[in-house]
Amino acid sequence: MHSFGYRANALLTFAVTILALMCAMASLSDNLNSPSPTSQVQVLNINWFQKKLDGDDEVSMTLNVSANLESLFTWNTKQVFVFLAAEYETPKNSLNQVSLWDGIIPAKEHAKFWIHTTNKYRFIDQGSNLRGREFNLTLHWHIMPKTGKMFADKIVMSGYRLPDAYR
Amino acid sequence: MGDRSMGCLMDWQGQMLAEQLMQIMISSFAVMAFLGGYALDSFEIMLLVYAGVVVLTSVITVFNWPFFNSHPLNWLPQGGCEASKARVLSEHKPKC
């Protein structure tokens, strides 16, 4: 510690190490948060339901998605990425997941929302298995931190069914 | 390295004090910054307070303040003990 440069170096190294420790503790503090999110989705209308030229089914629907994700936010949350997926089983695949809509919630103030939209991404099956198909709509979210571990979870909403015939 | 401009170098006691002061200041203020940020629900506050702490600590411990030199060393005169003895014999005043 005998010269200016020596002391400056020691101080900066120590400061950055302590900063890394603070970030690790901030990430660990996220585990203390016990979130209680809620969500609800209504399928308002099946706009059309066709078999495409290449043989795959496609459906377009209007959705009403409402959710309260405020309890997911902590002091260490940068944003929450949320997406809605249709999940169903076919003879060919035990699980199909098709993302219908997604969004980014940048702050707690925007975490309680209600949106009325057609599906942002196309709902296309691998094949022609959608007539009369029962499916779940699952709201997935990723809690993206400012520093440290990212948490992901979901809410499964079941009881949805596609029409028996094309429209 | 800037030492000469402030006079003497830091003495050994001062160096130990500077190092301990640096470590204690940064770690204790870091704990306070963390708890403050957690209580106020603001990551930004924690980082700002910590940045201020680091700047304050570097001003106090990195520069050659006079209070770091309160136990100055008595260096032997140039030429070593023998040369000093020779000089002393001519002055009738023992020095080492």
mmCIF file of N, CA and C in Angstrom, chain A residues 12-74:
data_model
loop_
_atom_site.group_PDB
_atom_site.id
_atom_site.type_symbol
_atom_site.label_atom_id
_atom_site.label_comp_id
_atom_site.label_asym_id
_atom_site.label_seq_id
_atom_site.Cartn_x
_atom_site.Cartn_y
_atom_site.Cartn_z
ATOM 1 N N LEU A 12 -10.019 -0.560 -6.064
ATOM 2 C CA LEU A 12 -10.943 -0.866 -7.155
ATOM 3 C C LEU A 12 -11.240 -2.358 -7.236
ATOM 4 N N THR A 13 -10.213 -3.177 -7.031
ATOM 5 C CA THR A 13 -10.438 -4.628 -7.071
ATOM 6 C C THR A 13 -11.401 -5.050 -5.968
ATOM 7 N N PHE A 14 -11.166 -4.525 -4.778
ATOM 8 C CA PHE A 14 -12.040 -4.865 -3.652
ATOM 9 C C PHE A 14 -13.469 -4.385 -3.909
ATOM 10 N N ALA A 15 -13.590 -3.172 -4.446
ATOM 11 C CA ALA A 15 -14.920 -2.605 -4.690
ATOM 12 C C ALA A 15 -15.696 -3.443 -5.697
ATOM 13 N N VAL A 16 -15.041 -3.888 -6.746
ATOM 14 C CA VAL A 16 -15.740 -4.680 -7.766
ATOM 15 C C VAL A 16 -16.117 -6.054 -7.201
ATOM 16 N N THR A 17 -15.257 -6.626 -6.364
ATOM 17 C CA THR A 17 -15.587 -7.921 -5.754
ATOM 18 C C THR A 17 -16.809 -7.791 -4.848
ATOM 19 N N ILE A 18 -16.832 -6.724 -4.054
ATOM 20 C CA ILE A 18 -17.984 -6.518 -3.179
ATOM 21 C C ILE A 18 -19.238 -6.274 -4.009
ATOM 22 N N LEU A 19 -19.102 -5.584 -5.138
ATOM 23 C CA LEU A 19 -20.257 -5.361 -6.013
ATOM 24 C C LEU A 19 -20.806 -6.682 -6.536
ATOM 25 N N ALA A 20 -19.912 -7.598 -6.915
ATOM 26 C CA ALA A 20 -20.359 -8.913 -7.388
ATOM 27 C C ALA A 20 -21.107 -9.645 -6.282
ATOM 28 N N LEU A 21 -20.625 -9.503 -5.047
ATOM 29 C CA LEU A 21 -21.283 -10.140 -3.908
ATOM 30 C C LEU A 21 -22.669 -9.555 -3.693
ATOM 31 N N MET A 22 -22.796 -8.229 -3.830
ATOM 32 C CA MET A 22 -24.098 -7.585 -3.644
ATOM 33 C C MET A 22 -25.077 -8.062 -4.705
ATOM 34 N N CYS A 23 -24.614 -8.225 -5.945
ATOM 35 C CA CYS A 23 -25.496 -8.698 -7.006
ATOM 36 C C CYS A 23 -25.947 -10.132 -6.737
ATOM 37 N N ALA A 24 -25.036 -10.957 -6.226
ATOM 38 C CA ALA A 24 -25.416 -12.335 -5.908
ATOM 39 C C ALA A 24 -26.477 -12.353 -4.809
ATOM 40 N N MET A 25 -26.300 -11.488 -3.788
ATOM 41 C CA MET A 25 -27.281 -11.452 -2.712
ATOM 42 C C MET A 25 -28.621 -10.911 -3.209
ATOM 43 N N ALA A 26 -28.568 -9.941 -4.129
ATOM 44 C CA ALA A 26 -29.817 -9.420 -4.688
ATOM 45 C C ALA A 26 -30.561 -10.528 -5.421
ATOM 46 N N SER A 27 -29.840 -11.350 -6.166
ATOM 47 C CA SER A 27 -30.482 -12.452 -6.877
ATOM 48 C C SER A 27 -31.059 -13.461 -5.896
ATOM 49 N N LEU A 28 -30.331 -13.759 -4.812
ATOM 50 C CA LEU A 28 -30.834 -14.707 -3.819
ATOM 51 C C LEU A 28 -32.083 -14.172 -3.129
ATOM 52 N N SER A 29 -32.160 -12.845 -2.986
ATOM 53 C CA SER A 29 -33.311 -12.263 -2.299
ATOM 54 C C SER A 29 -34.597 -12.488 -3.088
ATOM 55 N N ASP A 30 -34.482 -12.784 -4.392
ATOM 56 C CA ASP A 30 -35.684 -13.064 -5.190
ATOM 57 C C ASP A 30 -36.401 -14.308 -4.703
ATOM 58 N N ASN A 31 -35.674 -15.224 -4.068
ATOM 59 C CA ASN A 31 -36.305 -16.453 -3.583
ATOM 60 C C ASN A 31 -37.261 -16.184 -2.434
ATOM 61 N N LEU A 32 -37.120 -15.020 -1.787
ATOM 62 C CA LEU A 32 -38.003 -14.689 -0.676
ATOM 63 C C LEU A 32 -39.385 -14.269 -1.159
ATOM 64 N N ASN A 33 -39.491 -13.994 -2.458
ATOM 65 C CA ASN A 33 -40.750 -13.508 -3.010
ATOM 66 C C ASN A 33 -41.669 -14.691 -3.307
ATOM 67 N N SER A 34 -42.912 -14.682 -2.802
ATOM 68 C CA SER A 34 -43.833 -15.771 -3.143
ATOM 69 C C SER A 34 -44.977 -15.182 -3.967
ATOM 70 N N PRO A 35 -44.906 -15.329 -5.285
ATOM 71 C CA PRO A 35 -45.862 -14.660 -6.157
ATOM 72 C C PRO A 35 -47.223 -15.336 -6.172
ATOM 73 N N SER A 36 -48.269 -14.547 -6.453
ATOM 74 C CA SER A 36 -49.624 -15.093 -6.532
ATOM 75 C C SER A 36 -50.339 -14.487 -7.738
ATOM 76 N N PRO A 37 -49.927 -14.887 -8.942
ATOM 77 C CA PRO A 37 -50.522 -14.307 -10.143
ATOM 78 C C PRO A 37 -51.858 -14.957 -10.480
ATOM 79 N N THR A 38 -52.677 -14.206 -11.204
ATOM 80 C CA THR A 38 -53.958 -14.755 -11.656
ATOM 81 C C THR A 38 -54.129 -14.408 -13.127
ATOM 82 N N SER A 39 -54.891 -15.228 -13.839
ATOM 83 C CA SER A 39 -55.157 -14.873 -15.231
ATOM 84 C C SER A 39 -56.421 -15.569 -15.711
ATOM 85 N N GLN A 40 -56.977 -15.008 -16.760
ATOM 86 C CA GLN A 40 -58.221 -15.558 -17.324
ATOM 87 C C GLN A 40 -58.220 -15.306 -18.819
ATOM 88 N N VAL A 41 -58.610 -16.290 -19.619
ATOM 89 C CA VAL A 41 -58.658 -16.105 -21.065
ATOM 90 C C VAL A 41 -60.022 -16.546 -21.571
ATOM 91 N N GLN A 42 -60.606 -15.692 -22.413
ATOM 92 C CA GLN A 42 -61.867 -16.078 -23.068
ATOM 93 C C GLN A 42 -61.635 -16.140 -24.568
ATOM 94 N N VAL A 43 -62.109 -17.212 -25.197
ATOM 95 C CA VAL A 43 -62.090 -17.256 -26.663
ATOM 96 C C VAL A 43 -63.402 -16.649 -27.126
ATOM 97 N N LEU A 44 -63.332 -15.415 -27.629
ATOM 98 C CA LEU A 44 -64.560 -14.709 -27.977
ATOM 99 C C LEU A 44 -65.171 -15.228 -29.266
ATOM 100 N N ASN A 45 -64.302 -15.553 -30.237
ATOM 101 C CA ASN A 45 -64.824 -15.913 -31.540
ATOM 102 C C ASN A 45 -63.779 -16.719 -32.317
ATOM 103 N N ILE A 46 -64.257 -17.729 -33.056
ATOM 104 C CA ILE A 46 -63.375 -18.408 -34.005
ATOM 105 C C ILE A 46 -63.600 -17.715 -35.333
ATOM 106 N N ASN A 47 -62.629 -16.928 -35.790
ATOM 107 C CA ASN A 47 -62.796 -16.133 -36.997
ATOM 108 C C ASN A 47 -62.870 -17.002 -38.249
ATOM 109 N N TRP A 48 -61.923 -17.900 -38.393
ATOM 110 C CA TRP A 48 -62.026 -18.889 -39.457
ATOM 111 C C TRP A 48 -61.197 -20.112 -39.091
ATOM 112 N N PHE A 49 -61.526 -21.213 -39.757
ATOM 113 C CA PHE A 49 -60.942 -22.509 -39.414
ATOM 114 C C PHE A 49 -60.862 -23.291 -40.724
ATOM 115 N N GLN A 50 -59.667 -23.396 -41.311
ATOM 116 C CA GLN A 50 -59.505 -23.957 -42.647
ATOM 117 C C GLN A 50 -58.416 -25.006 -42.672
ATOM 118 N N LYS A 51 -58.458 -25.819 -43.711
ATOM 119 C CA LYS A 51 -57.333 -26.702 -43.979
ATOM 120 C C LYS A 51 -56.545 -26.062 -45.096
ATOM 121 N N LYS A 52 -55.264 -25.798 -44.854
ATOM 122 C CA LYS A 52 -54.455 -25.100 -45.849
ATOM 123 C C LYS A 52 -54.158 -26.006 -47.030
ATOM 124 N N LEU A 53 -53.600 -25.438 -48.079
ATOM 125 C CA LEU A 53 -53.292 -26.198 -49.288
ATOM 126 C C LEU A 53 -52.279 -27.305 -49.029
ATOM 127 N N ASP A 54 -51.354 -27.075 -48.054
ATOM 128 C CA ASP A 54 -50.360 -28.110 -47.786
ATOM 129 C C ASP A 54 -50.880 -29.178 -46.819
ATOM 130 N N GLY A 55 -52.158 -29.075 -46.441
ATOM 131 C CA GLY A 55 -52.746 -30.142 -45.639
ATOM 132 C C GLY A 55 -52.811 -29.870 -44.154
ATOM 133 N N ASP A 56 -52.218 -28.768 -43.688
ATOM 134 C CA ASP A 56 -52.233 -28.476 -42.252
ATOM 135 C C ASP A 56 -53.455 -27.629 -41.906
ATOM 136 N N ASP A 57 -53.995 -27.872 -40.713
ATOM 137 C CA ASP A 57 -55.117 -27.067 -40.225
ATOM 138 C C ASP A 57 -54.619 -25.719 -39.739
ATOM 139 N N GLU A 58 -55.430 -24.681 -39.957
ATOM 140 C CA GLU A 58 -55.117 -23.395 -39.343
ATOM 141 C C GLU A 58 -56.384 -22.767 -38.799
ATOM 142 N N VAL A 59 -56.276 -22.150 -37.627
ATOM 143 C CA VAL A 59 -57.442 -21.489 -37.030
ATOM 144 C C VAL A 59 -57.052 -20.075 -36.599
ATOM 145 N N SER A 60 -57.990 -19.150 -36.766
ATOM 146 C CA SER A 60 -57.770 -17.788 -36.278
ATOM 147 C C SER A 60 -58.872 -17.473 -35.286
ATOM 148 N N MET A 61 -58.493 -16.945 -34.123
ATOM 149 C CA MET A 61 -59.494 -16.693 -33.088
ATOM 150 C C MET A 61 -59.265 -15.337 -32.436
ATOM 151 N N THR A 62 -60.335 -14.801 -31.871
ATOM 152 C CA THR A 62 -60.224 -13.548 -31.119
ATOM 153 C C THR A 62 -60.242 -13.889 -29.635
ATOM 154 N N LEU A 63 -59.237 -13.353 -28.928
ATOM 155 C CA LEU A 63 -59.065 -13.706 -27.524
ATOM 156 C C LEU A 63 -59.229 -12.480 -26.639
ATOM 157 N N ASN A 64 -59.640 -12.740 -25.404
ATOM 158 C CA ASN A 64 -59.712 -11.711 -24.376
ATOM 159 C C ASN A 64 -58.835 -12.205 -23.227
ATOM 160 N N VAL A 65 -57.627 -11.643 -23.107
ATOM 161 C CA VAL A 65 -56.681 -12.111 -22.091
ATOM 162 C C VAL A 65 -56.617 -11.087 -20.976
ATOM 163 N N SER A 66 -56.901 -11.523 -19.744
ATOM 164 C CA SER A 66 -56.733 -10.598 -18.622
ATOM 165 C C SER A 66 -55.896 -11.295 -17.560
ATOM 166 N N ALA A 67 -54.990 -10.527 -16.949
ATOM 167 C CA ALA A 67 -54.091 -11.137 -15.959
ATOM 168 C C ALA A 67 -53.630 -10.096 -14.963
ATOM 169 N N ASN A 68 -53.288 -10.572 -13.765
ATOM 170 C CA ASN A 68 -52.697 -9.717 -12.746
ATOM 171 C C ASN A 68 -51.365 -10.328 -12.319
ATOM 172 N N LEU A 69 -50.285 -9.784 -12.873
ATOM 173 C CA LEU A 69 -48.959 -10.347 -12.607
ATOM 174 C C LEU A 69 -48.130 -9.428 -11.717
ATOM 175 N N GLU A 70 -48.808 -8.581 -10.943
ATOM 176 C CA GLU A 70 -48.063 -7.609 -10.131
ATOM 177 C C GLU A 70 -47.178 -8.267 -9.091
ATOM 178 N N SER A 71 -47.604 -9.409 -8.537
ATOM 179 C CA SER A 71 -46.822 -10.018 -7.459
ATOM 180 C C SER A 71 -45.543 -10.690 -7.956
ATOM 181 N N LEU A 72 -45.345 -10.731 -9.275
ATOM 182 C CA LEU A 72 -44.115 -11.327 -9.786
ATOM 183 C C LEU A 72 -42.934 -10.371 -9.685
ATOM 184 N N PHE A 73 -43.242 -9.057 -9.583
ATOM 185 C CA PHE A 73 -42.168 -8.064 -9.642
ATOM 186 C C PHE A 73 -41.496 -7.909 -8.294
ATOM 187 N N THR A 74 -40.144 -7.899 -8.296
ATOM 188 C CA THR A 74 -39.367 -7.579 -7.093
ATOM 189 C C THR A 74 -38.468 -6.394 -7.425
#
